[in-house]
Amino acid sequence: MPHEVRGVIATAKGDKVKVGSVLVPDPGPGEALVRVQACGVCHTDLHYREGAINDEFPFLLGHEASGIVEQVGDGVRNVEPGDFVIIAWRAPCGTCRSCVRGRPWYCFASKNAQQPMTLADGTALSPALGIGAFAELTLVDAIQAVKVNRDAGPEIAGLVGCGIMAGLGAAINTGGVSRGDSVAVFGCGGVGDAAIAGSHLAGAHTIIAVDIDDRKLEWAKDFGATHVINSSETDPIKAIRDLTAGNGVNVAIEAVGNPVTYEQAFYSRDHAGTVVLVGVPSPDMKIELPLLEIFGRGGALKSSWYGDCLPSRDFSLYIDLYLQGRLPLDKFVSETIALDEVEEAFAKMERGEVLRSVVTF
Ligand SMILES: NC(=O)c1ccc[n+]([C@@H]2O[C@H](COP(=O)([O-])OP(=O)(O)OC[C@H]3O[C@@H](n4cnc5c(N)ncnc54)[C@H](O)[C@@H]3O)[C@@H](O)[C@H]2O)c1
Ligand SMILES: [Zn+2]
Ligand SMILES: [Zn+2]
């Protein structure tokens, strides 16, 4: 018998999201039914409702979630009912060409639930990032459910499921930030601030936060920014060079998803430096760069999907570091909201009033 629950649905490009009835099937083989306890509002949810990811409306939004496993299907061994889990949007398949090369963080066939969640009339929903957790219950592949210490609490744990992991991993895994490095982070929302926190954790010496909103720059200092630049008032490329003896930074991280900030990141890196693109661009965005600058500086231009993380390795690591007082994950939670306040949370995000609004159930 499917479970009828409330969920946040994006029906058509640009339309406001609505809370509606969602039918969630019982878990089949390899699947887990999770009672969602918290789900953060990420900018990627807004990209979905703006049609910037794809056209597969209607979407069931929400993908930064934690909860309790309610039921599992046949053959599930990694979790059992009652476990506290973070839901991951990467569940390596183990058999694709990337997994078999020993690079499961680039898995090309990440696992999701086989059965669709639907509207009451049977229309299949596209769950955001294969999750769909702005809903009281969600159905995922069991490998997407990653058990962590429940002492972290649902709000903080949920955020590790996307934005925090994307930012931490962009710095630590993709950017390879290490002790003594200089780093610049463009865009200090939840993802950018997590990149700042990751750089701090990895031992970076200079961490420069760049944003166009002074409030965001103040918050960035809480995560370890040593310098801040408001790029609507100051040329960030020149300011970054001034802060790094004229050289630029070892790692420049773009966490907006915008050609202008990408270009700023590109010209802010030192020779042999690395640029990491974490922000999600929309399909129409283009950039033109002199090939000689790409060649002449050496180093690497990379993009980072989900911080190149392995959820089964990384989620409990960062939850434990938080519980040990070594990572201020609590500072990402700006407010908790109800399920019917997601549209208002998008507006607050766009006005720069929050780092993360988190729906609690
Ligand atoms: N690659 C991944 O795996 C991954 C995962 C999660 C989110 N994302 C993407 O990361 C980006 C950031 O997400 P978020 O949730 O932190 O969003 P957010 O809206 O909370 O933060 C964006 C920040 O960028 C700042 N900003 C906007 N324009 C700017 C400009 N021109 N210069 C400098 N700063 C500017 C805003 O003031 C804000 O602080 C989004 O594009 C999101 O889709 C990527
Ligand atoms: Zn996200
Ligand atoms: Zn794979």
Coordinates of C-alpha atoms and ligand atoms in Angstrom, one line a residue:
M1 CA 0.0 0.0 0.0
P2 CA 1.5 3.4 -1.0
H3 CA 1.8 6.0 1.8
E4 CA 0.1 9.3 1.1
V5 CA 2.2 12.2 2.5
R6 CA 2.6 15.9 1.9
G7 CA 5.4 17.1 -0.4
V8 CA 6.7 20.3 -2.1
I9 CA 6.1 20.1 -5.8
A10 CA 7.4 22.3 -8.6
T11 CA 4.8 21.9 -11.4
A12 CA 6.1 24.2 -14.2
K13 CA 9.1 26.3 -15.0
G14 CA 9.3 29.4 -12.8
D15 CA 5.9 28.7 -11.0
K16 CA 5.8 29.0 -7.2
V17 CA 6.2 25.6 -5.5
K18 CA 3.1 24.1 -3.8
V19 CA 2.6 21.5 -1.0
G20 CA 0.6 18.6 -2.5
S21 CA -0.2 15.0 -1.9
V22 CA 2.5 12.5 -2.8
L23 CA 2.1 8.7 -3.0
V24 CA 5.2 6.9 -1.8
P25 CA 5.4 3.1 -2.4
D26 CA 6.6 0.6 0.1
P27 CA 10.3 -0.2 -0.5
G28 CA 11.1 -2.8 -3.1
P29 CA 14.3 -4.9 -3.4
G30 CA 17.3 -2.7 -2.5
E31 CA 15.2 0.3 -1.5
A32 CA 14.7 2.1 1.8
L33 CA 11.7 4.2 3.0
V34 CA 12.9 7.1 5.1
R35 CA 10.9 9.2 7.5
V36 CA 12.4 12.7 6.8
Q37 CA 13.2 14.7 9.9
A38 CA 14.9 17.7 8.3
C39 CA 15.7 19.0 4.8
G40 CA 17.6 22.1 4.0
V41 CA 16.7 24.6 1.2
C42 CA 19.6 24.5 -1.3
H43 CA 20.0 26.9 -4.2
T44 CA 19.9 23.8 -6.5
D45 CA 16.2 23.4 -5.5
L46 CA 15.6 26.8 -6.9
H47 CA 17.5 26.0 -10.0
Y48 CA 15.1 23.0 -10.5
R49 CA 12.0 25.1 -10.1
E50 CA 13.4 27.7 -12.6
G51 CA 13.9 24.9 -15.1
A52 CA 17.6 25.4 -15.1
I53 CA 18.5 21.8 -14.5
N54 CA 16.1 20.0 -16.9
D55 CA 12.5 20.0 -18.1
E56 CA 11.4 16.9 -16.3
F57 CA 8.5 18.6 -14.4
P58 CA 6.8 17.9 -12.0
F59 CA 9.7 17.8 -9.5
L60 CA 9.5 16.7 -5.9
L61 CA 12.0 19.1 -4.4
G62 CA 14.3 18.7 -1.4
H63 CA 17.6 16.9 -1.3
E64 CA 19.6 17.9 1.9
A65 CA 18.0 15.6 4.2
S66 CA 18.3 13.3 7.2
G67 CA 15.7 11.0 8.8
I68 CA 15.0 7.6 10.3
V69 CA 14.8 4.5 8.2
E70 CA 11.2 3.3 8.4
Q71 CA 11.2 0.2 6.3
V72 CA 13.7 -1.6 4.0
G73 CA 13.2 -3.9 1.0
D74 CA 14.6 -7.3 0.3
G75 CA 18.4 -7.6 0.2
V76 CA 19.2 -4.4 2.1
R77 CA 22.1 -4.9 4.4
N78 CA 23.6 -1.4 5.1
V79 CA 20.7 0.0 7.1
E80 CA 17.7 -1.2 9.1
P81 CA 14.6 0.3 10.5
G82 CA 15.3 2.8 13.3
D83 CA 18.7 3.9 11.9
F84 CA 19.4 7.6 11.7
V85 CA 20.7 8.4 8.2
I86 CA 21.7 11.2 5.9
I87 CA 20.4 10.8 2.4
A88 CA 23.1 11.0 -0.3
W89 CA 22.6 11.9 -3.9
R90 CA 25.6 9.8 -4.8
A91 CA 25.3 6.0 -4.3
P92 CA 28.1 4.4 -6.3
C93 CA 26.9 1.5 -8.4
G94 CA 30.2 -0.5 -8.1
T95 CA 30.1 -1.6 -11.7
C96 CA 30.3 1.4 -14.1
R97 CA 33.5 2.2 -15.8
S98 CA 34.5 4.8 -13.2
C99 CA 33.7 2.5 -10.2
V100 CA 35.7 -0.4 -11.7
R101 CA 38.6 2.0 -12.1
G102 CA 38.5 2.6 -8.4
R103 CA 37.0 6.1 -8.6
P104 CA 33.5 5.7 -7.2
W105 CA 33.2 9.4 -6.4
Y106 CA 32.8 9.9 -10.2
C107 CA 30.3 7.0 -10.5
F108 CA 28.3 7.4 -13.7
A109 CA 25.4 5.3 -12.7
S110 CA 24.6 6.4 -9.2
K111 CA 21.7 4.4 -7.7
N112 CA 18.2 5.7 -7.0
A113 CA 14.9 4.1 -6.0
Q114 CA 13.5 2.0 -8.9
Q115 CA 9.8 2.8 -8.1
P116 CA 8.5 6.3 -8.8
M117 CA 6.8 8.5 -6.2
T118 CA 3.7 9.9 -7.8
L119 CA 1.0 12.5 -7.6
A120 CA -2.4 11.2 -6.5
D121 CA -3.4 10.8 -10.2
G122 CA -0.4 8.5 -10.8
T123 CA 1.8 11.1 -12.5
A124 CA 5.4 10.2 -11.8
L125 CA 7.4 12.8 -9.9
S126 CA 11.1 13.6 -10.7
P127 CA 12.7 13.7 -7.3
A128 CA 15.4 16.4 -7.0
L129 CA 18.8 14.8 -7.3
G130 CA 17.2 11.4 -7.0
I131 CA 16.0 12.2 -3.5
G132 CA 12.8 14.4 -3.1
A133 CA 12.9 15.0 0.6
F134 CA 10.6 18.0 1.1
A135 CA 8.1 15.3 2.0
E136 CA 7.2 13.4 5.2
L137 CA 8.5 10.1 3.7
T138 CA 10.8 9.5 0.7
L139 CA 11.9 6.4 -1.1
V140 CA 15.5 6.0 -2.0
D141 CA 18.0 3.3 -2.9
A142 CA 19.2 1.9 0.4
I143 CA 22.8 2.8 -0.5
Q144 CA 21.7 6.5 -0.6
A145 CA 20.9 6.1 3.2
V146 CA 24.1 6.6 5.1
K147 CA 24.1 5.9 8.8
V148 CA 25.6 8.6 11.1
N149 CA 25.7 9.5 14.8
R150 CA 22.3 10.8 15.7
D151 CA 23.7 13.2 18.4
A152 CA 24.4 15.7 15.6
G153 CA 20.6 16.3 15.3
P154 CA 18.5 16.2 12.2
E155 CA 19.0 19.8 10.9
I156 CA 22.8 19.8 10.9
A157 CA 23.0 16.2 9.6
G158 CA 20.7 17.0 6.7
L159 CA 22.8 19.8 5.5
V160 CA 25.8 17.5 5.2
G161 CA 23.8 15.6 2.6
C162 CA 24.4 18.4 0.0
G163 CA 25.7 21.9 0.5
I164 CA 28.1 21.3 3.3
M165 CA 29.6 18.2 1.7
A166 CA 29.8 20.0 -1.7
G167 CA 31.7 22.9 -0.1
L168 CA 34.0 20.9 2.2
G169 CA 34.8 18.5 -0.6
A170 CA 35.4 21.2 -3.2
A171 CA 38.2 22.5 -0.9
I172 CA 39.6 19.3 0.5
N173 CA 38.9 16.6 -2.2
T174 CA 38.8 18.5 -5.5
G175 CA 41.0 21.5 -4.7
G176 CA 43.4 19.5 -2.5
V177 CA 43.7 22.4 -0.1
S178 CA 46.4 21.7 2.4
R179 CA 48.5 23.2 5.2
G180 CA 49.9 26.6 4.3
D181 CA 47.8 27.2 1.1
S182 CA 46.1 30.4 0.2
V183 CA 42.5 30.1 -0.9
A184 CA 39.8 32.4 -2.3
V185 CA 36.2 31.5 -2.2
F186 CA 33.7 33.4 -4.5
G187 CA 30.2 33.3 -3.2
C188 CA 29.6 32.8 0.5
G189 CA 26.3 31.0 0.7
G190 CA 26.0 27.6 2.4
V191 CA 28.3 26.0 -0.2
G192 CA 30.9 28.7 -0.2
D193 CA 31.1 28.9 3.6
A194 CA 31.5 25.1 3.7
A195 CA 34.5 25.5 1.3
I196 CA 35.9 28.1 3.7
A197 CA 35.3 25.8 6.7
G198 CA 37.0 22.9 4.7
S199 CA 40.0 25.1 3.8
H200 CA 40.3 26.1 7.5
L201 CA 40.1 22.5 8.6
A202 CA 42.8 21.5 6.0
G203 CA 45.2 24.1 7.4
A204 CA 45.0 26.9 4.8
H205 CA 46.9 30.0 5.9
T206 CA 45.1 32.7 4.0
I207 CA 41.3 32.3 3.2
I208 CA 39.8 35.1 1.3
A209 CA 36.0 35.3 1.1
V210 CA 34.4 37.2 -1.8
D211 CA 30.8 38.1 -2.0
I212 CA 28.6 41.1 -3.0
D213 CA 26.7 41.1 0.3
D214 CA 28.4 42.4 3.5
R215 CA 26.2 40.3 5.7
K216 CA 27.5 37.1 4.0
L217 CA 31.1 38.3 4.4
E218 CA 30.5 38.8 8.2
W219 CA 29.2 35.2 8.4
A220 CA 32.1 33.9 6.3
K221 CA 34.5 35.0 9.1
D222 CA 32.7 32.5 11.5
F223 CA 33.9 29.7 9.3
G224 CA 37.5 30.7 9.0
A225 CA 37.8 33.5 6.4
T226 CA 40.9 35.5 7.2
H227 CA 40.1 38.3 4.8
V228 CA 36.8 39.5 3.1
I229 CA 36.3 41.4 -0.1
N230 CA 33.0 42.9 -1.3
S231 CA 33.4 42.5 -5.0
S232 CA 30.6 45.0 -5.8
E233 CA 32.9 47.7 -4.3
T234 CA 36.4 46.4 -4.8
D235 CA 38.1 44.7 -7.8
P236 CA 38.5 41.2 -6.3
I237 CA 41.4 40.1 -8.6
K238 CA 43.5 43.1 -7.6
A239 CA 42.6 42.8 -3.9
I240 CA 43.5 39.0 -3.9
R241 CA 46.8 39.8 -5.5
D242 CA 47.5 42.5 -3.0
L243 CA 46.8 40.0 -0.2
T244 CA 49.1 37.3 -1.7
A245 CA 52.3 39.3 -2.4
G246 CA 51.1 40.0 -6.0
N247 CA 50.8 36.3 -6.8
G248 CA 47.2 35.1 -6.5
V249 CA 45.9 32.1 -4.5
N250 CA 46.8 28.5 -4.7
V251 CA 43.2 27.5 -4.9
A252 CA 40.3 29.6 -6.2
I253 CA 36.8 28.2 -5.6
E254 CA 33.7 29.5 -7.5
A255 CA 30.5 28.8 -5.5
V256 CA 28.0 31.0 -7.3
G257 CA 27.6 29.5 -10.8
N258 CA 28.2 32.6 -12.8
P259 CA 30.7 33.3 -15.7
V260 CA 31.7 36.6 -14.1
T261 CA 32.8 35.0 -10.8
Y262 CA 34.4 32.1 -12.7
E263 CA 36.5 34.6 -14.6
Q264 CA 37.4 36.4 -11.4
A265 CA 38.5 33.0 -9.9
F266 CA 40.4 32.2 -13.0
Y267 CA 42.5 35.4 -12.9
S268 CA 42.9 35.2 -9.1
R269 CA 45.0 32.0 -9.1
D270 CA 48.7 31.8 -8.8
H271 CA 50.9 29.9 -11.2
A272 CA 50.3 26.2 -10.9
G273 CA 47.1 27.0 -9.0
T274 CA 43.8 25.3 -9.1
V275 CA 40.4 26.7 -10.0
V276 CA 37.4 24.7 -8.7
L277 CA 33.9 25.3 -10.1
V278 CA 31.2 24.3 -7.6
G279 CA 28.4 26.7 -8.5
V280 CA 26.0 25.2 -11.0
P281 CA 25.8 27.2 -14.3
S282 CA 22.6 27.5 -16.3
P283 CA 22.7 26.0 -19.9
D284 CA 22.9 29.4 -21.6
M285 CA 26.1 30.5 -19.8
K286 CA 29.3 30.8 -21.8
I287 CA 32.8 32.0 -21.0
E288 CA 35.7 33.1 -23.2
L289 CA 39.3 32.8 -21.9
P290 CA 42.7 33.2 -23.6
L291 CA 44.1 29.8 -24.2
L292 CA 47.6 31.1 -23.5
E293 CA 46.4 32.0 -20.0
I294 CA 45.1 28.5 -19.4
F295 CA 48.4 27.0 -20.7
G296 CA 50.8 29.6 -19.3
R297 CA 49.6 29.3 -15.7
G298 CA 49.8 25.5 -15.6
G299 CA 47.9 24.0 -12.7
A300 CA 44.3 22.8 -13.1
L301 CA 40.8 23.9 -13.9
K302 CA 38.4 21.5 -12.2
S303 CA 34.8 21.2 -11.4
S304 CA 33.5 19.6 -8.3
W305 CA 30.3 17.5 -8.2
Y306 CA 29.3 16.9 -4.6
G307 CA 32.8 17.7 -3.4
D308 CA 34.0 14.5 -5.1
C309 CA 32.8 12.9 -1.9
L310 CA 32.2 9.3 -1.0
P311 CA 29.2 9.5 1.3
S312 CA 29.9 6.2 3.1
R313 CA 33.4 7.5 4.0
D314 CA 32.8 11.2 4.5
F315 CA 29.4 11.8 6.1
S316 CA 30.2 10.3 9.5
L317 CA 33.7 11.8 9.4
Y318 CA 32.4 15.3 9.2
I319 CA 29.6 14.6 11.6
D320 CA 32.1 13.3 14.1
L321 CA 34.4 16.3 13.6
Y322 CA 31.4 18.5 14.4
L323 CA 30.6 16.5 17.5
Q324 CA 34.3 16.9 18.6
G325 CA 33.9 20.7 18.3
R326 CA 36.3 20.9 15.3
L327 CA 33.8 22.0 12.6
P328 CA 31.1 24.6 13.3
L329 CA 28.3 22.9 11.3
D330 CA 25.7 24.4 13.6
K331 CA 26.4 27.9 12.2
F332 CA 24.9 26.9 8.8
V333 CA 21.4 26.6 10.2
S334 CA 19.9 30.1 10.0
E335 CA 16.3 29.0 10.8
T336 CA 13.9 26.1 10.9
I337 CA 10.7 26.3 8.9
A338 CA 7.6 24.3 8.0
L339 CA 7.0 22.4 4.8
D340 CA 4.7 25.1 3.4
E341 CA 7.4 27.8 3.8
V342 CA 9.8 26.7 1.1
E343 CA 8.8 29.3 -1.4
E344 CA 9.4 32.0 1.2
A345 CA 12.7 30.4 2.0
F346 CA 13.7 30.8 -1.7
A347 CA 13.0 34.5 -1.5
K348 CA 15.0 34.8 1.7
M349 CA 17.9 33.0 0.0
E350 CA 17.7 35.4 -2.9
R351 CA 17.6 38.4 -0.6
G352 CA 20.7 37.0 1.2
E353 CA 19.0 36.8 4.6
V354 CA 19.9 33.2 5.3
L355 CA 22.7 30.6 4.9
R356 CA 20.3 27.7 5.2
S357 CA 16.6 27.5 6.0
V358 CA 15.8 24.0 7.1
V359 CA 12.4 22.3 6.9
T360 CA 11.7 20.3 10.0
F361 CA 8.9 17.8 10.4
Ligands
LIG1 N1 28.6 21.3 -7.4 C1 27.8 20.8 -6.5 O1 27.9 19.6 -6.1 C2 26.8 21.7 -5.8 C3 26.1 21.3 -4.7 C4 25.2 22.1 -4.0 C5 25.0 23.4 -4.6 N2 25.7 23.8 -5.7 C6 25.6 25.1 -6.3 O2 26.5 26.0 -5.6 C7 26.0 27.3 -5.7 C8 25.8 28.0 -4.4 O3 24.8 27.4 -3.6 P1 24.3 28.0 -2.2 O4 23.2 27.0 -1.8 O5 25.5 28.3 -1.4 O6 23.6 29.3 -2.8 P2 23.4 30.7 -2.0 O7 22.3 31.4 -2.8 O8 23.1 30.4 -0.5 O9 24.8 31.5 -2.1 C9 25.2 32.1 -3.2 C10 26.1 33.3 -2.7 O10 26.7 33.9 -3.9 C11 26.7 35.3 -3.7 N3 26.8 35.9 -5.0 C12 25.8 36.1 -5.9 N4 26.3 36.8 -7.0 C13 27.6 37.0 -6.7 C14 28.7 37.7 -7.4 N5 28.5 38.2 -8.6 N6 29.9 37.7 -6.8 C15 30.1 37.2 -5.6 N7 29.2 36.6 -4.9 C16 27.9 36.5 -5.4 C17 25.4 35.5 -2.9 O11 25.4 36.8 -2.3 C18 25.4 34.4 -2.0 O12 26.0 34.7 -0.8 C19 24.7 27.2 -6.5 O13 24.9 27.4 -7.9 C20 24.3 25.8 -6.2 O14 23.4 25.2 -7.2 C21 26.6 22.9 -6.3
ZN2 ZN 22.0 21.0 -2.8
ZN3 ZN 29.5 3.5 -10.7

